[in-house]
Tab-separated table of C-alpha atoms in Angstrom:
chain	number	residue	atom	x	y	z
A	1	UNK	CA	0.000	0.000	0.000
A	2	UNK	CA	1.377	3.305	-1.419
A	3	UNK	CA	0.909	6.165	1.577
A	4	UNK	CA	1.379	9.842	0.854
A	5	UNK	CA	2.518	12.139	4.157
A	6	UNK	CA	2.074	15.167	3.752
A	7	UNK	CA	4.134	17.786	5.629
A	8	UNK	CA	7.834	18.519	7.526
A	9	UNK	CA	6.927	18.480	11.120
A	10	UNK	CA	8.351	15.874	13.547
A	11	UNK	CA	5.378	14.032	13.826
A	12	UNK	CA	5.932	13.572	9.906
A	13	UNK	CA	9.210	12.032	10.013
A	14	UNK	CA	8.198	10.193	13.004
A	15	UNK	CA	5.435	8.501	10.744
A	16	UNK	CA	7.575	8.148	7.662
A	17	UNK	CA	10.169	6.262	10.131
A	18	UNK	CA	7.649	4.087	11.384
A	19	UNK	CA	5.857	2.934	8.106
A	20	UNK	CA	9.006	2.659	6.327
A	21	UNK	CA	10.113	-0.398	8.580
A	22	UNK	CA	6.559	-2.185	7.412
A	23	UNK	CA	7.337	-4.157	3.966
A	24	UNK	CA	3.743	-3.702	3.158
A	25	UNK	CA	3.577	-0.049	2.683
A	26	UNK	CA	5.381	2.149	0.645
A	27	UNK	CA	5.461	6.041	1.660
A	28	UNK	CA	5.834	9.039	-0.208
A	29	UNK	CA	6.541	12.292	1.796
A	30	UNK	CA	5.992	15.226	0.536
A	31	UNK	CA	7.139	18.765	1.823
A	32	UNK	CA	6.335	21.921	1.013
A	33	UNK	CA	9.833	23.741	0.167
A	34	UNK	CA	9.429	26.457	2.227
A	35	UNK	CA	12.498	25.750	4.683
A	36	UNK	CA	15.646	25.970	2.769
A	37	UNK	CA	17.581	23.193	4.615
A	38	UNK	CA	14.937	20.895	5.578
A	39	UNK	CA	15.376	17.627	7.456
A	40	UNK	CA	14.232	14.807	5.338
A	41	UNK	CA	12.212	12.093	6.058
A	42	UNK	CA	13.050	8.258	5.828
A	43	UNK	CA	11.200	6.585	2.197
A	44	UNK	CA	10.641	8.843	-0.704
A	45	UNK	CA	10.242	12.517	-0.636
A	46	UNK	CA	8.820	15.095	-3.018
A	47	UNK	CA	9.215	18.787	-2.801
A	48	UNK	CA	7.064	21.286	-4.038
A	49	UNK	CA	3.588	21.980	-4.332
A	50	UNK	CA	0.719	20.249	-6.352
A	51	UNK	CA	-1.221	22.575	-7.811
A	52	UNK	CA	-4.591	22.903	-5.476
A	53	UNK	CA	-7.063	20.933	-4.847
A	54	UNK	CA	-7.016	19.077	-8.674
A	55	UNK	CA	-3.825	19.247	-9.124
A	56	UNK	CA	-3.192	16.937	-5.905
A	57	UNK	CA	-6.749	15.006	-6.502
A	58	UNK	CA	-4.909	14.011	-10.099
A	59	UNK	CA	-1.409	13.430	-8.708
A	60	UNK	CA	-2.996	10.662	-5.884
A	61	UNK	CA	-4.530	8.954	-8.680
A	62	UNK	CA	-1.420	8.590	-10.823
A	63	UNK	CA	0.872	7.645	-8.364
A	64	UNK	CA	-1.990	4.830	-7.008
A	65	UNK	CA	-1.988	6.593	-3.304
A	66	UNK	CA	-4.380	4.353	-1.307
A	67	UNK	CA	-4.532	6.871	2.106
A	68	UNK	CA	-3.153	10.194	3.063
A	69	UNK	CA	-1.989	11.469	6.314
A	70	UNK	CA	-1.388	15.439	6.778
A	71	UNK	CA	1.251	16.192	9.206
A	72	UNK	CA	1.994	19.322	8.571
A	73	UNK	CA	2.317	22.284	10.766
A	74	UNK	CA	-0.708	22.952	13.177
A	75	UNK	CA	-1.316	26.387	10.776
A	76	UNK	CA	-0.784	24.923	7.306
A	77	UNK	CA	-4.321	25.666	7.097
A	78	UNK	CA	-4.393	25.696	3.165
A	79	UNK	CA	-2.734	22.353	2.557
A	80	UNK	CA	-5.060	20.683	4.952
A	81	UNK	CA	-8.351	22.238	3.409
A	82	UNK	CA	-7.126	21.088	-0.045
A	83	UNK	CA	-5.925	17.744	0.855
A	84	UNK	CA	-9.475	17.101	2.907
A	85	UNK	CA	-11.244	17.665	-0.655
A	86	UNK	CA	-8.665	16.110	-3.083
A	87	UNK	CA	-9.315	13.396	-1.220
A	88	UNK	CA	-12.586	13.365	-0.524
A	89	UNK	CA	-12.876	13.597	-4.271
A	90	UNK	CA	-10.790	10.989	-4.681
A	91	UNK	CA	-12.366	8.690	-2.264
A	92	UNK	CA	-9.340	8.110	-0.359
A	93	UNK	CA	-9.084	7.398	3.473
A	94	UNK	CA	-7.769	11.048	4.797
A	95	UNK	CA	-6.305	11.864	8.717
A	96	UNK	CA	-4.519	14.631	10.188
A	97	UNK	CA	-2.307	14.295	12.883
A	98	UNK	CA	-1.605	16.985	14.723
A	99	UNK	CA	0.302	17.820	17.974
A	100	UNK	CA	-1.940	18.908	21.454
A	101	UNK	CA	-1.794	22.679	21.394
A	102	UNK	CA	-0.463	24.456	24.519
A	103	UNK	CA	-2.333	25.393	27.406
A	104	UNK	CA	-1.501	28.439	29.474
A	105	UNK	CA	-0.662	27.346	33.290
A	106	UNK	CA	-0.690	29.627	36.347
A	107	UNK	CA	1.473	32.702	36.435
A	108	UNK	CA	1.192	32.617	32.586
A	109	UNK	CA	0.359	35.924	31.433
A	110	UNK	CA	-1.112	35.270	27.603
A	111	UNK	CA	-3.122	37.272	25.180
A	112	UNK	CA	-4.821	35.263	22.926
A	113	UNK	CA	-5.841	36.275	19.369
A	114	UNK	CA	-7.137	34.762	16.060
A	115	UNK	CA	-4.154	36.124	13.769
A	116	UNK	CA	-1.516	37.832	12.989
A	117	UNK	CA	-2.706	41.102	12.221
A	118	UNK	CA	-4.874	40.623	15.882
A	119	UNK	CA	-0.856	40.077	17.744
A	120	UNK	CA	0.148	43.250	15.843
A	121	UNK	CA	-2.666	45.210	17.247
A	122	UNK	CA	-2.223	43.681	20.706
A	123	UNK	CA	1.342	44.884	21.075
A	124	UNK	CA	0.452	48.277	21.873
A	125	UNK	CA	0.783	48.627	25.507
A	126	UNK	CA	2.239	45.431	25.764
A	127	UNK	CA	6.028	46.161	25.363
A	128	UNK	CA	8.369	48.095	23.243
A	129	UNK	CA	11.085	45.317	22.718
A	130	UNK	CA	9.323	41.924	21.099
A	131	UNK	CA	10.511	38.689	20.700
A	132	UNK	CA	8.358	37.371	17.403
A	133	UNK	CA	8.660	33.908	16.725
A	134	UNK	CA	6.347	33.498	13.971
A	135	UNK	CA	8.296	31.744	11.860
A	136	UNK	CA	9.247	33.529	8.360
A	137	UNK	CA	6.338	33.722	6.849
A	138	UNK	CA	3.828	36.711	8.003
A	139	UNK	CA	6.181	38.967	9.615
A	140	UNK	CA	5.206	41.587	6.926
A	141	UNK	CA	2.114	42.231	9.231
A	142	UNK	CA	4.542	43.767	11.936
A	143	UNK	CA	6.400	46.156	9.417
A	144	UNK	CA	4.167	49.263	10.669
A	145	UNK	CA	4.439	48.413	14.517
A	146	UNK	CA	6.403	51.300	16.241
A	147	UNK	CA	8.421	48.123	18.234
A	148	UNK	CA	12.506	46.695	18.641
A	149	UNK	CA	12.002	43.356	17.197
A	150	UNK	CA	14.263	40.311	17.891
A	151	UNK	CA	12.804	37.763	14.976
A	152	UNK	CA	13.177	34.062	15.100
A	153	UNK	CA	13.142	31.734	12.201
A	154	UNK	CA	15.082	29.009	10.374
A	155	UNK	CA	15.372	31.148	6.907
A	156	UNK	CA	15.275	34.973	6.008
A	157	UNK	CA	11.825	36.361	6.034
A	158	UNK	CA	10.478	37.725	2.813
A	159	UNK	CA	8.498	40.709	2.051
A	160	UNK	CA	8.438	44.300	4.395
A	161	UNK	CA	10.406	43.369	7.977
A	162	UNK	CA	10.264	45.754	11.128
A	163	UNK	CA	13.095	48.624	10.770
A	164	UNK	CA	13.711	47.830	13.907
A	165	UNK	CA	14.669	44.198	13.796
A	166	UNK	CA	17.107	42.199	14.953
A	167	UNK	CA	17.454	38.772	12.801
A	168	UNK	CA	18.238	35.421	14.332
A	169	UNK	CA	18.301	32.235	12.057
A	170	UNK	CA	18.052	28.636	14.366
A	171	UNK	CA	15.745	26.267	14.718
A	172	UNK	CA	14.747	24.204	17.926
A	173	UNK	CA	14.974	22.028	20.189
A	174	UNK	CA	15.684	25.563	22.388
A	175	UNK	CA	16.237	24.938	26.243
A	176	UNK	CA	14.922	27.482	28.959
A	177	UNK	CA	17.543	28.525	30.507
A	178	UNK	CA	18.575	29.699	26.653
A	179	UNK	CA	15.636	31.362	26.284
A	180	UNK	CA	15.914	33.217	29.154
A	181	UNK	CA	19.473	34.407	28.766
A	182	UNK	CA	18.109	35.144	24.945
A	183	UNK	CA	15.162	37.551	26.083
A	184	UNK	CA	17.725	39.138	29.054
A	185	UNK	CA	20.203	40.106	26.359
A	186	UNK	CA	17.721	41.909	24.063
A	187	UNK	CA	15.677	42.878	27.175
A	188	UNK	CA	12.198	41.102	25.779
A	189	UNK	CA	9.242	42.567	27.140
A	190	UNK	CA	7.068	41.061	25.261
A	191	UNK	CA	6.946	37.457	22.986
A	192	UNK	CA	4.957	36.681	19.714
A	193	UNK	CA	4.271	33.488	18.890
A	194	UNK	CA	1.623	30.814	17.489
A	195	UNK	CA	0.188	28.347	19.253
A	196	UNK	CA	1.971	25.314	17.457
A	197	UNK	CA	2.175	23.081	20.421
A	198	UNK	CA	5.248	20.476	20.937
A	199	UNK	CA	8.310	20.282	23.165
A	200	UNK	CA	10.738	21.433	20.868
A	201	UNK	CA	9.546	25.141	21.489
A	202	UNK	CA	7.871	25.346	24.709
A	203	UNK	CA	10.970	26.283	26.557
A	204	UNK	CA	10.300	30.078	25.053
A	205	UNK	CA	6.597	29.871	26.991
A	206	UNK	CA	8.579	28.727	30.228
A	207	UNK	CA	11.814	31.710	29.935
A	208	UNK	CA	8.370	34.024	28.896
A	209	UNK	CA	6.589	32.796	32.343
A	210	UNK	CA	9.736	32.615	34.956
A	211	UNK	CA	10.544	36.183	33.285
A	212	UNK	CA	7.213	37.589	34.018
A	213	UNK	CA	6.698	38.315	30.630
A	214	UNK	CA	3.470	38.135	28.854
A	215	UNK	CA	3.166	36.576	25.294
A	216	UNK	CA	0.828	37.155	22.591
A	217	UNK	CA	-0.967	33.680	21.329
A	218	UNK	CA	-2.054	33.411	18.199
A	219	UNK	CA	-4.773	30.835	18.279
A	220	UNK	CA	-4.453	27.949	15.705
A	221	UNK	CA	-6.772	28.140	13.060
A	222	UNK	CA	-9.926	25.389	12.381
A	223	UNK	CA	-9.702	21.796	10.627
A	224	UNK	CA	-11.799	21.195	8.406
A	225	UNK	CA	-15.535	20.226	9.258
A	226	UNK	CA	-15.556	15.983	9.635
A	227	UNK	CA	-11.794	15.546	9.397
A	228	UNK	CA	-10.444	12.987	11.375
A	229	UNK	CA	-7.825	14.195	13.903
A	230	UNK	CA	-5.266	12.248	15.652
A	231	UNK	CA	-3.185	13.807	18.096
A	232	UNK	CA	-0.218	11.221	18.689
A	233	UNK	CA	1.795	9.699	15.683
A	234	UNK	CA	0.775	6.577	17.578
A	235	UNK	CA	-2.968	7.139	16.941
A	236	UNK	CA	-2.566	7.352	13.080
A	237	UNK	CA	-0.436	4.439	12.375
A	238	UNK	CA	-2.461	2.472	13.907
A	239	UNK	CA	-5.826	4.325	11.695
A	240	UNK	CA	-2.967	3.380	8.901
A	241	UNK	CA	-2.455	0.270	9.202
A	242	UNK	CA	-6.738	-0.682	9.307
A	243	UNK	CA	-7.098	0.909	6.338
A	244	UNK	CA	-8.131	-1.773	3.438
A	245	UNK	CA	-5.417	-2.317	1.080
């Protein structure tokens, strides 16, 4: 059985490890190419996109996919709205997996908001110096914000940056007491990020709490309606491996 994976995340390499051990199924990963220097999954991989919803609806046909699993970040919104109807078209078993968000915890001090032009607005009042860890994509909606940025992200941002900003390029696991010294250096007094969930992150919500520091939580945006939604890689090998081959 031929199994497409869609998406980068650590859940998705966790899957594509596990299935690739099984002789009876054969997995295809595919990734989006955002991330310059991505780490690859075990099995097959393809990069780039597929052209919407037909475009991927015609590629699982020719390339005999028999189920689909989207992995991909918890705000890859797009890819998992198109992949829920190519394959609904299709008429091909569909999942998402998709890791617990985080939960704010006492002495947490969080602002939640719907998006990113909502944590822009929110900032004023909030702090002058902000830690935005957005990822690259959407810090254009900060440009106008009268704020000292410190911006986190594995490649360059594109399109209008802060003229205020301060560029870091690394990608996690980060550890607390990192994060702390981090936000002490460029004297944080306020963090930006979305709610993507995970340990490899959390240790900025931790430095953010023992700091006193509030953060501004961009909520993660709705699966589709009837989806079904695993939230351990665990949980959707196991959906994997009842599917009829």
């Amino acid at each position: 059985m031929r199994v497409l994976i869609l998406g980068g995340t650590s859940e998705a390499r966790s899957l594509a490890t596990r299935l690739s051990r099984l002789p009876s199924i054969e997995v295809v990963s595919s990734l989006a190419g955002r991330v310059r220097d991505p780490r690859l999954p075990d099995g097959a991989v393809r990069v780039g996109g597929f052209g919407g919803v037909t475009g991927l609806r015609d590629w699982l046909r020719d390339n005999t996919i028999r189920a689909v699993v989207d992995a991909t970040h918890p705000f890859a919104a797009r890819i998992t709205s198109n992949a829920a109807a190519a394959t609904a078209q299709a008429g091909l078993p569909f999942a998402v997996v998709q890791r617990p968000p985080w939960s704010p915890v006492p002495d947490d001090r969080w602002v939640i908001v719907d998006t990113l032009e909502d944590a822009a607005a929110a900032l004023s009042g909030l702090g002058r110096r902000v830690f935005l860890t957005i990822g690259r994509q959407g810090v254009e909606h900060f440009a106008s914000v009268d704020s000292e940025f410190l911006v986190r992200a594995i490649d360059p941002p594109e399109g209008a940056t802060p003229p205020l900003m301060t560029l870091l390029l690394d990608r996690g696991p980060f550890e607390v007491e990192r994060e702390a010294a981090l936000m002490r250096e460029h004297h944080i007094d306020v963090l930006v990020t979305k709610n993507s969930g995970g340990e490899l992150t959390v240790a900025k919500l931790t430095a953010a709490r023992e700091l006193g520091i509030p953060v501004v939580m961009i909520r993660r945006p709705p699966n589709p309606l009837g989806v079904t939604v695993f939230d351990t890689v665990d949980k959707a090998e196991r959906w994997l491996l009842a599917v009829p081959v």
